[in-house]
Structures are given as structure tokens and as C-alpha cells.
XYZ file of C-alpha atoms in Angstrom:
593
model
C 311.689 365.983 181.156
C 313.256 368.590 183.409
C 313.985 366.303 186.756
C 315.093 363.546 183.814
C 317.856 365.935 182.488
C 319.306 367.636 185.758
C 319.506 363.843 186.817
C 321.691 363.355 183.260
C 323.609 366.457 184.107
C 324.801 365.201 187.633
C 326.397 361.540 186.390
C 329.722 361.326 185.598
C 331.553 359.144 182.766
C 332.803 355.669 183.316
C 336.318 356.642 181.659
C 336.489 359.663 184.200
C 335.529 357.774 187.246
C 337.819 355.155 186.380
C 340.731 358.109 185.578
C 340.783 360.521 188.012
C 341.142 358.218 191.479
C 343.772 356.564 189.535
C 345.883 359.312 188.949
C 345.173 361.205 192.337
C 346.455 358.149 193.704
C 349.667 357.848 192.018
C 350.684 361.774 191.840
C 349.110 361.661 195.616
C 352.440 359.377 196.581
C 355.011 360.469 194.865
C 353.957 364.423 195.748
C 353.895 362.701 199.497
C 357.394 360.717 199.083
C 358.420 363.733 197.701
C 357.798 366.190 200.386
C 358.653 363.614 203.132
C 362.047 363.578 200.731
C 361.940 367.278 201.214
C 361.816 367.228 204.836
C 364.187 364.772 205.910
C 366.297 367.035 203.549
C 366.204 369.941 205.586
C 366.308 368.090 208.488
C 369.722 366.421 206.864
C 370.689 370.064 206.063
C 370.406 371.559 209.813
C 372.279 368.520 210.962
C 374.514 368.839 208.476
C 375.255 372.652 209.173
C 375.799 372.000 212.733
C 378.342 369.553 212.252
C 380.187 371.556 210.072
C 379.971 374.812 211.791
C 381.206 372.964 215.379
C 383.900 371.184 212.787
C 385.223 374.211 211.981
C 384.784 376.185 214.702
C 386.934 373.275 216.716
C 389.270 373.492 213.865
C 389.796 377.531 213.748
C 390.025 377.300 217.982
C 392.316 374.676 217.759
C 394.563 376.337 215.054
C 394.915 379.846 216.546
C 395.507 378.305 220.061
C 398.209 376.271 218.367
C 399.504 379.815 217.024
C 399.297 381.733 220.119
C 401.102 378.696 222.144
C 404.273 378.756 219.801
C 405.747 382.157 220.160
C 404.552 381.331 224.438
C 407.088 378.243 224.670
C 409.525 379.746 222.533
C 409.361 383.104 224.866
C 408.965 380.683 227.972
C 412.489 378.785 226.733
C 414.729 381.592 226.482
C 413.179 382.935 229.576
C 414.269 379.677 231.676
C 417.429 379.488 230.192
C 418.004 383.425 231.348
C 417.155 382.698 234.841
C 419.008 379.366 235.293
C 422.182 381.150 233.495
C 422.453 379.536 230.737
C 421.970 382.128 228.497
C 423.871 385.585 229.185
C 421.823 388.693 228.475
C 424.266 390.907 228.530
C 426.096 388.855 225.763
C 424.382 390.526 222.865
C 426.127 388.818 219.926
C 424.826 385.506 220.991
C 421.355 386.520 221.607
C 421.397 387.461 218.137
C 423.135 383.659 217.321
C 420.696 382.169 219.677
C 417.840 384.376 217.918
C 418.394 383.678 214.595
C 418.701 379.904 215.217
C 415.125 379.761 216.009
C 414.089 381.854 213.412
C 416.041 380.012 210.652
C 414.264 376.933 212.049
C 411.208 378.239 211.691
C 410.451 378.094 215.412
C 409.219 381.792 215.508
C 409.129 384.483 213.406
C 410.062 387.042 215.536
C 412.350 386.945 218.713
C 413.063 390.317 220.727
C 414.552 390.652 224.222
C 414.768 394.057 225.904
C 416.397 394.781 228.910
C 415.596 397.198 231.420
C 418.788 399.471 230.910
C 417.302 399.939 227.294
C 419.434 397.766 225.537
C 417.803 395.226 223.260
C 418.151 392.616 220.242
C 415.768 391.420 217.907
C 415.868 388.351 215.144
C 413.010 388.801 212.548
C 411.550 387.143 209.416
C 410.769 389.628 206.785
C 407.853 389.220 204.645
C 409.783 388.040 201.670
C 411.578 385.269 203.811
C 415.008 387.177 204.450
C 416.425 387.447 208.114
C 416.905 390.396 209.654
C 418.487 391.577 213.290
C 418.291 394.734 214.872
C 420.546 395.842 217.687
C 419.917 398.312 220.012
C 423.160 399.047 222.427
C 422.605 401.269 225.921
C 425.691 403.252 224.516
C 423.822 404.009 220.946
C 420.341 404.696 222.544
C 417.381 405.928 220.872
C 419.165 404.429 217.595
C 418.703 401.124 216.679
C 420.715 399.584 213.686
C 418.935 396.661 211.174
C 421.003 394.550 209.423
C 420.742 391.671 207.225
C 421.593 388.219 207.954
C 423.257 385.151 205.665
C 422.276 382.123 205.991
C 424.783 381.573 208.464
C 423.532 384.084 210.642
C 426.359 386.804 209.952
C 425.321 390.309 209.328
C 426.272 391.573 205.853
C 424.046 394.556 205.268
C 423.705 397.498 207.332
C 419.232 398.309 206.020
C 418.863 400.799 208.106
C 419.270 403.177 211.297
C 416.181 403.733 213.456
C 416.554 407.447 215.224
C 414.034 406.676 217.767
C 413.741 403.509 219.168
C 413.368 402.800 222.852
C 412.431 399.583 223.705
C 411.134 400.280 227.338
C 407.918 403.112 225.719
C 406.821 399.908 223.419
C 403.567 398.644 224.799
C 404.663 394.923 224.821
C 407.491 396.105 227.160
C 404.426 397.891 229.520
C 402.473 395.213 229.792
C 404.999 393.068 230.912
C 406.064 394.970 233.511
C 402.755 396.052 234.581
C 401.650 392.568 234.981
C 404.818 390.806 235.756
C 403.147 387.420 234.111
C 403.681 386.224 230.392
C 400.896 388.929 228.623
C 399.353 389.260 225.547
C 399.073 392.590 223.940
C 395.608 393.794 224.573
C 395.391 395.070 220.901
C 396.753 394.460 216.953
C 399.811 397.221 216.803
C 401.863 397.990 213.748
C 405.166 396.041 213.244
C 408.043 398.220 213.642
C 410.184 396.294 211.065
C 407.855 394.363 208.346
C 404.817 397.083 209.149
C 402.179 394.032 209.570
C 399.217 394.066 211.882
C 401.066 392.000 215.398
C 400.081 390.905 218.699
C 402.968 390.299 220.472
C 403.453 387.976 223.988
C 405.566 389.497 226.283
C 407.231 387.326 228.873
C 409.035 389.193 232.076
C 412.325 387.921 233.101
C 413.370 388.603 237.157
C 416.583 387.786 239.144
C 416.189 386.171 242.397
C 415.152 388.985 244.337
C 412.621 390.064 242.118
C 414.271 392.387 240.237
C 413.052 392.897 236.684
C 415.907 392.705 234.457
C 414.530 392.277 230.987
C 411.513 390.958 229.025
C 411.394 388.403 226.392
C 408.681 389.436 223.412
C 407.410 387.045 220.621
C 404.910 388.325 217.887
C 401.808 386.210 216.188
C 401.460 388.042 212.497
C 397.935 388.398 212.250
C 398.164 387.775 208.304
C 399.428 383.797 209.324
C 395.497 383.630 211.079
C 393.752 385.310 207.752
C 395.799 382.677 205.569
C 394.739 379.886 207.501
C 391.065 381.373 207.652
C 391.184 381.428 203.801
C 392.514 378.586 202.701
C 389.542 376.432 205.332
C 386.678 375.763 202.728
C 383.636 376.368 204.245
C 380.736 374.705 202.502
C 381.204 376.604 199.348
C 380.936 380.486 199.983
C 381.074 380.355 203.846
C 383.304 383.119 205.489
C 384.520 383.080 208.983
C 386.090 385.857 210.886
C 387.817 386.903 214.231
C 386.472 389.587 216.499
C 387.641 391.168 220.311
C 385.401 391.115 222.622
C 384.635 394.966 221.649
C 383.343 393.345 218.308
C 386.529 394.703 216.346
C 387.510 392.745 213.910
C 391.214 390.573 214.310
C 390.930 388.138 210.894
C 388.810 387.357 208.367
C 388.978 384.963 205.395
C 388.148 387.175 203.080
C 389.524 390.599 203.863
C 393.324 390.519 204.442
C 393.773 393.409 206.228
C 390.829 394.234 208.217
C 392.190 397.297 209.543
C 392.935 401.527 209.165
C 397.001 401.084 208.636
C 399.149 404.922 208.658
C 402.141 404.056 207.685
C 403.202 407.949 208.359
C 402.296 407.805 212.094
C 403.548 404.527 212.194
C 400.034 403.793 213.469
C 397.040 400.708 213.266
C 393.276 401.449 213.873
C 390.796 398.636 214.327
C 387.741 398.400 212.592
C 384.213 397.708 213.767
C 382.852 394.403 212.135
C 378.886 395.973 212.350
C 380.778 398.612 210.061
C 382.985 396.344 207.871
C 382.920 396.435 204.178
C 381.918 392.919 204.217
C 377.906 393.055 204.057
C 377.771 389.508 205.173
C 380.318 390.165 208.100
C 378.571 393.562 209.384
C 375.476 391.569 208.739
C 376.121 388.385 210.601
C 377.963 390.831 213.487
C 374.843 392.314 213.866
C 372.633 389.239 213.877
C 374.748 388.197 216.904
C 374.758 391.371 218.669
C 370.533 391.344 218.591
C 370.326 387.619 219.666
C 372.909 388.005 222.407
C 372.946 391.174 223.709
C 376.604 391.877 223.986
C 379.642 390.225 222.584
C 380.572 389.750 226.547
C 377.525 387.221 227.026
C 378.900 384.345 224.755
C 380.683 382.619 227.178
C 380.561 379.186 225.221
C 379.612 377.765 221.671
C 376.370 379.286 220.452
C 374.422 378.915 217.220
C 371.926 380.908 215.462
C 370.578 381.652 212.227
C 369.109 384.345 210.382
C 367.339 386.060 207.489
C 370.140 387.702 204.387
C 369.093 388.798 201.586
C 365.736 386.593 201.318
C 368.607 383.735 202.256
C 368.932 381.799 206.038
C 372.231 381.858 207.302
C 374.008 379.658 209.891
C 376.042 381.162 212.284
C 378.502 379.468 214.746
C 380.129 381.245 217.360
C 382.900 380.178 219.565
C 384.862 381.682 222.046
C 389.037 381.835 221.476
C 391.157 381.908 224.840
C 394.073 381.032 226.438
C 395.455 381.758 229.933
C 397.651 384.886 228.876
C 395.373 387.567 228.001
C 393.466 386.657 224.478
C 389.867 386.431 224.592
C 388.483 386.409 221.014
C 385.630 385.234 219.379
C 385.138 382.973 216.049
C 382.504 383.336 214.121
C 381.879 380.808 211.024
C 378.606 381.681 208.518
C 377.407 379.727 206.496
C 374.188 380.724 203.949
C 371.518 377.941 203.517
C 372.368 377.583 199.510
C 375.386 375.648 200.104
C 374.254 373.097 201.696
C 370.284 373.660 199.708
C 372.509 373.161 196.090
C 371.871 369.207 196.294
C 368.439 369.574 197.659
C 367.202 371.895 195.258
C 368.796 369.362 192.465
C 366.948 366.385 194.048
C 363.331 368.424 194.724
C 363.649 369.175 190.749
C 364.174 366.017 190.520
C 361.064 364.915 192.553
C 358.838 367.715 190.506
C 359.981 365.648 187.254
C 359.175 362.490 188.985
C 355.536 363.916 189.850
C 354.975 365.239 186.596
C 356.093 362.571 184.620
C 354.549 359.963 187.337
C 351.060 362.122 186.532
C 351.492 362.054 182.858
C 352.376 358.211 182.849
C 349.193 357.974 185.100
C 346.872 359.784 182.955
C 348.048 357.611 179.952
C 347.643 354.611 181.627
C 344.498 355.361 183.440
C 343.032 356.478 179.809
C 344.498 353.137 177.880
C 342.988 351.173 181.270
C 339.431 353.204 181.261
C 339.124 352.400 177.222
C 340.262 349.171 177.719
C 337.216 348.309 180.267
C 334.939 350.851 178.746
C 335.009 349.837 175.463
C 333.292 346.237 176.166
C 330.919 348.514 178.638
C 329.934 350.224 175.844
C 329.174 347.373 173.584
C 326.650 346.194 176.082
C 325.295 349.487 176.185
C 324.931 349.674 172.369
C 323.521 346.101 172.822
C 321.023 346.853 175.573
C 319.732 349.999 173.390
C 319.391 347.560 170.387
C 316.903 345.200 172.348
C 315.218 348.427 173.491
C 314.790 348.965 170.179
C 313.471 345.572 169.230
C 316.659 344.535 167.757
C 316.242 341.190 169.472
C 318.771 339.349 167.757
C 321.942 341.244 168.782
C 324.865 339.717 170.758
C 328.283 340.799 171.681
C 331.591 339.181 171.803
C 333.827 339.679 174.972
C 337.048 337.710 175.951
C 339.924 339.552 177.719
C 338.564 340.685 180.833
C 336.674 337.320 182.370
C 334.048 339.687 184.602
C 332.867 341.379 181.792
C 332.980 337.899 179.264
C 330.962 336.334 181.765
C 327.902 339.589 182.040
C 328.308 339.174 177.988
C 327.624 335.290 177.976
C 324.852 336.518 180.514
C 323.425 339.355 178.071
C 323.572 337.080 174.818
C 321.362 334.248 177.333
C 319.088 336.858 178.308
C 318.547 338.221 174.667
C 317.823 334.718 173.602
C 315.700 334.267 176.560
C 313.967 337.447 175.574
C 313.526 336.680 172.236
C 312.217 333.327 173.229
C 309.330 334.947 175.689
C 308.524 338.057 173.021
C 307.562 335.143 170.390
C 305.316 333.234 173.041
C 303.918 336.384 174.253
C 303.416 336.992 170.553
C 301.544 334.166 170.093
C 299.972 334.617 173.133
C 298.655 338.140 172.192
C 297.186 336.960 169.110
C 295.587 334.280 170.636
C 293.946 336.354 173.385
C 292.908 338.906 170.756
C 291.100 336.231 169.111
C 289.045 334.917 171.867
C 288.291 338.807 173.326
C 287.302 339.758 169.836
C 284.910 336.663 170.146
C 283.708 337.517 173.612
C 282.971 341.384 172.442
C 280.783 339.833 169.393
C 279.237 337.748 172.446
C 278.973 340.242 174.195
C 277.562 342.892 171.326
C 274.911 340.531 170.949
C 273.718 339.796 174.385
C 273.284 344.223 174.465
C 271.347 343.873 171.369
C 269.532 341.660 172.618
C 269.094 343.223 176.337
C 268.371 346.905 174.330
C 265.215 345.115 172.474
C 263.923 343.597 175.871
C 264.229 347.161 177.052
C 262.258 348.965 174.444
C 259.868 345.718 173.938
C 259.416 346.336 177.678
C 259.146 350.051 177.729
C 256.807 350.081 175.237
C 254.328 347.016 177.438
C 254.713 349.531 179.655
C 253.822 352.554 178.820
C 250.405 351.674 177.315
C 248.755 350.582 180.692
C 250.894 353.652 182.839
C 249.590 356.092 180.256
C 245.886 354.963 181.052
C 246.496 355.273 184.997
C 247.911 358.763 183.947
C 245.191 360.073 181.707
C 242.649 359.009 183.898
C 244.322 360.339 187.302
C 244.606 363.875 185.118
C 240.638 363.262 184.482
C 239.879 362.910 187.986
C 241.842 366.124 189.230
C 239.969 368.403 187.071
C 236.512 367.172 188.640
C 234.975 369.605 190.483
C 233.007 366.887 192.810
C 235.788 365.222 194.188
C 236.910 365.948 197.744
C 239.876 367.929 198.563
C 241.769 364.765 200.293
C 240.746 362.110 197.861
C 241.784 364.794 195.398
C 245.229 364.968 196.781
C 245.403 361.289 196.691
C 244.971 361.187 193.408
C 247.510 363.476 192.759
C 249.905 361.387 194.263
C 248.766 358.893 192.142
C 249.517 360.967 189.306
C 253.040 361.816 190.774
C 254.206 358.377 191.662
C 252.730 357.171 187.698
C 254.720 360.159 186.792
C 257.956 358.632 188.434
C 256.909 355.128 187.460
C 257.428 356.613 183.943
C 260.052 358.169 184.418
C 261.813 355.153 185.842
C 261.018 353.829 182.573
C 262.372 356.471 180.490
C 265.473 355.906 183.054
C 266.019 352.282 181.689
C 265.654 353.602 178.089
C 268.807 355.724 179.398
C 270.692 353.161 180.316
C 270.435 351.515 177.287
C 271.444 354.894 175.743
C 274.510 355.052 177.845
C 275.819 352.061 177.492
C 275.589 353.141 173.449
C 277.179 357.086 174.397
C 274.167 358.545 173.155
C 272.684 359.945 176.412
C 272.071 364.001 176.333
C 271.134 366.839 178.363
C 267.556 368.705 177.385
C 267.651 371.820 180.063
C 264.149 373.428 180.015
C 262.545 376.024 182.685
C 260.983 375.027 185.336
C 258.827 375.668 188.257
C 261.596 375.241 190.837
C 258.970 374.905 194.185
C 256.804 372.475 192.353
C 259.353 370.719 191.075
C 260.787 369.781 194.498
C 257.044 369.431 196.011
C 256.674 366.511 193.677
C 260.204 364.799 194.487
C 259.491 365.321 198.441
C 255.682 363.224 198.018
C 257.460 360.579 197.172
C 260.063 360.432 199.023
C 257.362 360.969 202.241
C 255.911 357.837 201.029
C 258.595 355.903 200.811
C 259.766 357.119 204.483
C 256.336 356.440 205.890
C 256.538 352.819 204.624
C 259.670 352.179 206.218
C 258.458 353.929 209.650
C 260.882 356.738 209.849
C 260.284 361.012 209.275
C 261.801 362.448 206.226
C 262.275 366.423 206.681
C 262.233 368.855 203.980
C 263.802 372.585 204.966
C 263.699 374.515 201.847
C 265.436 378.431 202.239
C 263.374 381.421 201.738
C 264.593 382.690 198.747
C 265.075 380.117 196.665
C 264.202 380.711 192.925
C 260.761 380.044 191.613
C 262.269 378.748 188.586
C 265.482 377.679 187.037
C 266.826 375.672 183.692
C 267.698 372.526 184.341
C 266.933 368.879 182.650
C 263.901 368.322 184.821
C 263.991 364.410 184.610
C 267.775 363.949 184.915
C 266.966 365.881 188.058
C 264.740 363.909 189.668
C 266.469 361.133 188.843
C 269.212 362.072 190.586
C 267.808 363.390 193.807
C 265.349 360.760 194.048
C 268.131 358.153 193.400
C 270.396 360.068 196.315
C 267.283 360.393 198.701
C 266.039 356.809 198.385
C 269.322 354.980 199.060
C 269.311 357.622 202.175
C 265.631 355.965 203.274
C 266.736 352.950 202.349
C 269.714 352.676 204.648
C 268.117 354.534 207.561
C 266.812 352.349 210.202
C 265.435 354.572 212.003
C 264.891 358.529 212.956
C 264.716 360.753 210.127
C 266.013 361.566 206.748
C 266.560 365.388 205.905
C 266.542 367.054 203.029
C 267.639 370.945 203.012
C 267.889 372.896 199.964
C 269.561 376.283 200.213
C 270.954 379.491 197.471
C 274.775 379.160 197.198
């Protein structure tokens, strides 16, 4: 019963078997399409982030070049026209025409010229979109005077009088001279006039023999690069930001003014970007500084990512340059989320799928598992019911064919059953008839072989009795010789057997009725073997062989024992042994166990 219900406990239902590889299939390829779907997403998402990071990059180099360039050919212009004389520099009033002409057309925002006797004249664009001119004369030196200009170009307003202006102490004006090429200003300074963060191009102007006789200075506002930088959408909360090749910061899209401005002092003071207030710029700065090294190692495009805030980031920097002096560095970053947003969106989506794909297949596999179970069952109730007896059941199947076809099959092999239980039937009663016959038969012939027995016995006994009774009679005479005396023991003993061979087919009548019993008595165990070992001598020394008889030392004078069932025994064990010995011996060896 054990082995039968651990075998029970091991099977597993048809409906679950049926179920469960459905459903692992189904939720198995969707949760695969899914994170294949997921993949190629990423994969869409790095390629994705690279082509908008070099997009933008191209765009931001391309759009500061273009910025740098303008206040260059502008600078470059007047500078031609000074040498070929076609432009008078000592003509200050139409410097200041010529000036605010390409203001007012929005070719430059700022036009200076300085020359080297100190005097100098500037045409500038004020933050609120008025003109302004400022006019420095040798004779009026350090002063400067600002006025404002119509929109003719006429001054009308005397703003101001600078004390201390000389034009030749201005760092544009040094680097000029000291490099005698069209320079950049190495770093952001303070506008003099609209107090704005400036770099300012400086463009020398010589005579023929060399002689330096005034340079030409045009200013980028670095507020024009943070407006573009702001108004570029980047993904949807990417920043990008300008940096020197000390890592100081020059623009940004999202701080205006990344600088320390003292208006008192007249002074500007760069900031750091590893220590701007921008976590994501002083972040991202220092990303690139522990990839790279130094800032002075980019030498071309390089990308990178890294870890924010539990976030990736993608970083693009490029390198900003031109052939008069500015070496900068873009840097566009971009976190993962924006381009993740649509992702995320679709891998809900694809959980959704996969749970609602699992629940559709565990409906369906339990409407498909009852709907094929259900007819198992009925053949299972059916096969129980002929178990039973129940031979006349039958079952009715018709929309799957398989199982209509086993049930056509069942309901033939119940009738085909019931068919062979009837003849069988029949057949049983039949054959208990004729055994109940042949046992009557049978009853009678052991009657009648039990009379012949004890009809026999009895013949028997009369004349064996005599032979005994007078064998007993001749041991007790005191005449008779010792060996004819021993002879007629044996004649006693072998009567003695003959009878008891008698009494043996009187048991065998008894068995065959279940009445034989056991009478133990005591016994004279040495005697008792003496007797069986006579006869068995005899029989040995008719066949022509030696029978051997080793009894042990101490074995028991007597024991309890049926005495006749006994002999019967050994003698029946120690005659088939003469019988089927040919030749030698036969030995008998009785020992204590």
C-alpha cells in the first residue's frame, strides 16, 4: 500500500500537464520578443545618442566658428582698406561714419580702431539696441567721451566722460602688437562700455616699412554663444557648455553668466567648470578629466559616458578652433532618460503584453485542458464502472474525432466484454457441474480405496500377529542358540516393520481424510535406532553394497518422540538412499546438535 501511494503522489494531472507547457510556451515568446525588443532598444538608443551628440556638436562648432569669423573679416576689411588708402585713419569723423555703418547693418557689434599715438574711435551696440561712439583724441588723452548716435549716425547725446582711458594698456591692443598677426584675446575680459563678458580679435595694421601704426579690434559678446547654446534643444534636458583648455568655463546653456563679474574694479574672473554650480557640468567636467587625463589630450571628437545620480550620461566632446588664437572645447551631455522615455513606455508596454499574453494563456490552456479532459474523464468514470461490474455502461463522444473514435472503441470492448463475462458465465457453471460430479466420483472411489485398506489391514494383521507372537515365544527360550536367537529377532524386527508398514497405509488413508496425529511417547533412543539400522543392513546386503552406522558418544539414551512416525521416516529416507546406490556404501551418522 505504501510503494502504491508514493507512486500516486508522483503523477501529475492531465489538466496540468496539458496547462503549464502551454503557457510556458506562450509567456516564453513574448518575454523573449520582448527582451530582444529591449535590446535592439538600447542598441537604437546608443546609436541614437551618438548621432545626436556628433549633430550637435557639428552644429555648436560650426556656429561659434561662424561667430568668431565675422568680427575677423569685418576687422580684416577695414584693415585692407587702411593699408591700400582708402580709408584715412587720421580722419576720425569718418571712422566713426564708416563704424557705425557696419554696426547699424548689423555687420558687427562692436568696431574699435586705436592708433599708436593713443588716439582711438569706437562704434558699439549697447545691450538695449542703441548706438553708441566713443572718441578718444591724442589732444584729450586719458579722457574718452561716449556719445549717442541717431539713426543717422549723428551724435546727439554726450553719456559720458571716461577719465582714464588709454587705448595702448588694453590687452587687445598688447596682443596685437606682441604678435603682429590678427589675435584673439587669450581670455573673457569685461566690456568697457556695455560691462559684458568679451573676447575681442585684434587685427595689427603696418605701413610699408613695417611700422605699426594702429590696430583694428572687433569683440564676440560671449552672451550671443550662451543664447545660441540655449535655445539648441538637446534631447529634452541635455546641457552643453564651453570650456578653455584650462577647463574654465566660456558658455553654457544654462548659466548665463558663468563667471565672478566686479563691476567696482572693472574686473572678470573665470570660473572652474569641476567647481561650477551646475552639478551636472562640474560632474560631467570631471568625468572627462578622469577618462582623459587632461583637457590638453582631446585633440579630436571623443565620446564617453558615465554613471549620475544612479543615471548614464552621454558625453560628446569636441574641440573649437580657428587659426587666430581660440582653442576651446564643446562639451554636449546628454542623460540616458531622454532618449530611455519611449523605451521605458514600450517595455511597459511589453510587461502588459506578457501579462496579459500569460493570463489569456492560462484561460485558454484551462478552457482547452477541460475541453479534452472532460471526455478523458468520462472514460475513466466508464472504465471504473466495468471494474465495478457495471457492464452495461457506454459513453457518448463527438467533437474531438481521436477521442470519438477510443469511445466507439470502449463501448465495442464493453459489449465485447459483456459478451465473454456471459459465456464465461455459462462456462463456469457448467464446469462446476461436471467437477462437482467428478469430486462425488472421486469421493467414492476413496471410500471405496479406504475399505480395501482396512479390509486389507485387517487380512493382514491376523497372520503377521502369529509370526510375531511366536518369534516373541522363541526369544524367551532358554535352549535356543545365541545366533539362531538373533535371527529370530530379526524376524521379529522386520514383522515389526511389516506392521508397521501396515499401520503406515492405515495413515495414508487418514491423511488423505486430515485426521493423521502425533502420539510422542519415551523411548529407548539406542534401541530404537539398533532396530532401524537391522533392517536397513539387510536391505544393503541384498543389494551388495555396506551401509555404515556412526552414532556420537553422547547421544541420549532416551527421548520423546512418536516412535513409529520415526521410523517411518528414517527408514523411508534410508531405503530410497539403498535403493539408488549402486554401489559402495550408504552412511548413516547420528550426532547431538
Amino acid at each position: 500500500m505504501k510503494k502504491s501511494r508514493i507512486k500516486v503522489n508522483k503523477t501529475l494531472p492531465l489538466q496540468l500537464v496539458l496547462v503549464v507547457p502551454f503557457v510556458l510556451q506562450i509567456f516564453g515568446a513574448v518575454g523573449l520578443v520582448g527582451y530582444l525588443s529591449f535590446k535592439n532598444g538600447q542598441k537604437a538608443v546608443n546609436d541614437v545618442a551618438i548621432q545626436l551628440r556628433q549633430e550637435m556638436s557639428d552644429r555648436i562648432n560650426l556656429q561659434v566658428l561662424n561667430y568668431l569669423e565675422k568680427p575677423y573679416y569685418v576687422g580684416q576689411t577695414i584693415v585692407a582698406a587702411a593699408q591700400e588708402n582708402q580709408l584715412a585713419l587720421t580722419d576720425v569723423t569718418k571712422l566713426e561714419r564708416t563704424f557705425w555703418g557696419l554696426v547699424s547693418q548689423d555687420m558687427v557689434e562692436y568696431m574699435q580702431l586705436a592708433m599708436a599715438d593713443g588716439t582711438s574711435i569706437v562704434v558699439e551696440e549697447s545691450v538695449n539696441g542703441d548706438i553708441i561712439a566713443g572718441v578718444g583724441q591724442k589732444a584729450d588723452l586719458p579722457q574718452r567721451k561716449i556719445y549717442q548716435l541717431n539713426n543717422q549716425g549723428q551724435r546727439t547725446t554726450l553719456i559720458e566722460t571716461q577719465a582714464k582711458f588709454d587705448p595702448r594698456i588694453r590687452p587687445w591692443y598688447k596682443t596685437a602688437q606682441e604678435a603682429g598677426k590678427p589675435t584673439w584675446t587669450s581670455h573673457p575680459f569685461l566690456g568697457k562700455l556695455n560691462k559684458t563678458p568679451t573676447i575681442a580679435i585684434s587685427l595689427p595694421i603696418y605701413n610699408s616699412d613695417g611700422t605699426l601704426l594702429a590696430v583694428a579690434n572687433s569683440i564676440l559678446r560671449i552672451n550671443k554663444i550662451h543664447n545660441f547654446l540655449s535655445q539648441l534643444k538637446v534631447g529634452k534636458t541635455g546641457q552643453t557648455f564651453i570650456i578653455d583648455r584650462s577647463g574654465n568655463l566660456i558658455a553654457s546653456s544654462t548659466i548665463k553668466d558663468p563667471y565672478i563679474i566686479n563691476l567696482e574694479k572693472q574686473d572678470l574672473q573665470q570660473i572652474p567648470a569641476v567647481k561650477s554650480e551646475s552639478f551636472i557640468i562640474s560632474a560631467t567636467t570631471q568625468a572627462i578629466i578622469d577618462h582623459f587625463g587632461t583637457f590638453q589630450a582631446i585633440s579630436q571628437e571623443r565620446q564617453l559616458d558615465f554613471m549620475l545620480a544612479n543615471q548614464r550620461q552621454f558625453v560628446q566632446v569636441s574641440s573649437i578652433r580657428d587659426e587666430r588664437g581660440i582653442d576651446w572645447l564643446s562639451v554636449i551631455v546628454v542623460p540616458e532618460s531622454d532618449f530611455m522615455a519611449q523605451i521605458n513606455i514600450n517595455n511597459q508596454i511589453t510587461i502588459l503584453l506578457c501579462l496579459g499574453a500569460l493570463g489569456l494563456a492560462i484561460i485558454l490552456g484551462i478552457y482547452t485542458s477541460q475541453w479534452i479532459t472532460r471526455p478523458i474523464l468520462k472514460l475513466q468514470q466508464a472504465s471504473e464502472a466495468i471494474a465495478t461490474g457495471d457492464l452495461d455502461r457506454t459513453i457518448e463522444i463527438n467533437h474531438i474525432n481521436e477521442l470519438a473514435r477510443l469511445a466507439r472503441s470502449f463501448n465495442q470492448m464493453a459489449v465485447q466484454l459483456k459478451t465473454l463475462f456471459t459465456e464465461l458465465e455459462d462456462r463456469v457453471v457448467e464446469r462446476t457441474l461436471e467437477l462437482q460430479q467428478a469430486k462425488e466420483v472421486a469421493d467414492n472411489a476413496n471410500q471405496a480405496k479406504s475399505d480395501f485398506l482396512a479390509n486389507m489391514s485387517h487380512e493382514l494383521r491376523t497372520p503377521l500377529n502369529g509370526i510375531l507372537g511366536y518369534a516373541q515365544i522363541l526369544e524367551r527360550s532358554k535352549v535356543l542358540p545365541d545366533k539362531e536367537r538373533h535371527g529370530v529377532q530379526i524376524i521379529h524386527q522386520c514383522g515389526s516393520h511389516l506392521l508397521t508398514l501396515i499401520n503406515d497405509i492405515l495413515d495414508l488413508s487418514q491423511i488423505e481424510a486430515r485426521k493423521l496425529e502425533l502420539m510422542p511417547k519415551a523411548i529407548h533412543f539406542p534401541s530404537f535406532m539398533q532396530g532401524v539400522v537391522e533392517i536397513c543392513r539387510i536391505r544393503a546386503d541384498q543389494k551388495g553394497i555396506d551401509f555404515v552406522y556412526y552414532p556420537e558418544s553422547n547421544l541420549p539414551e532416551g527421548i520423546e518422540s512418536d516412535e513409529k512416525r520415526l521410523r517411518q521416516v528414517l527408514l523411508n529416507l534410508l531405503g530410497n538412499a539403498i535403493k539408488f546406490t549402486d554401489a559402495r556404501s550408504v552412511t548413516l551418522k547420528v550426532e547431538v546438535q
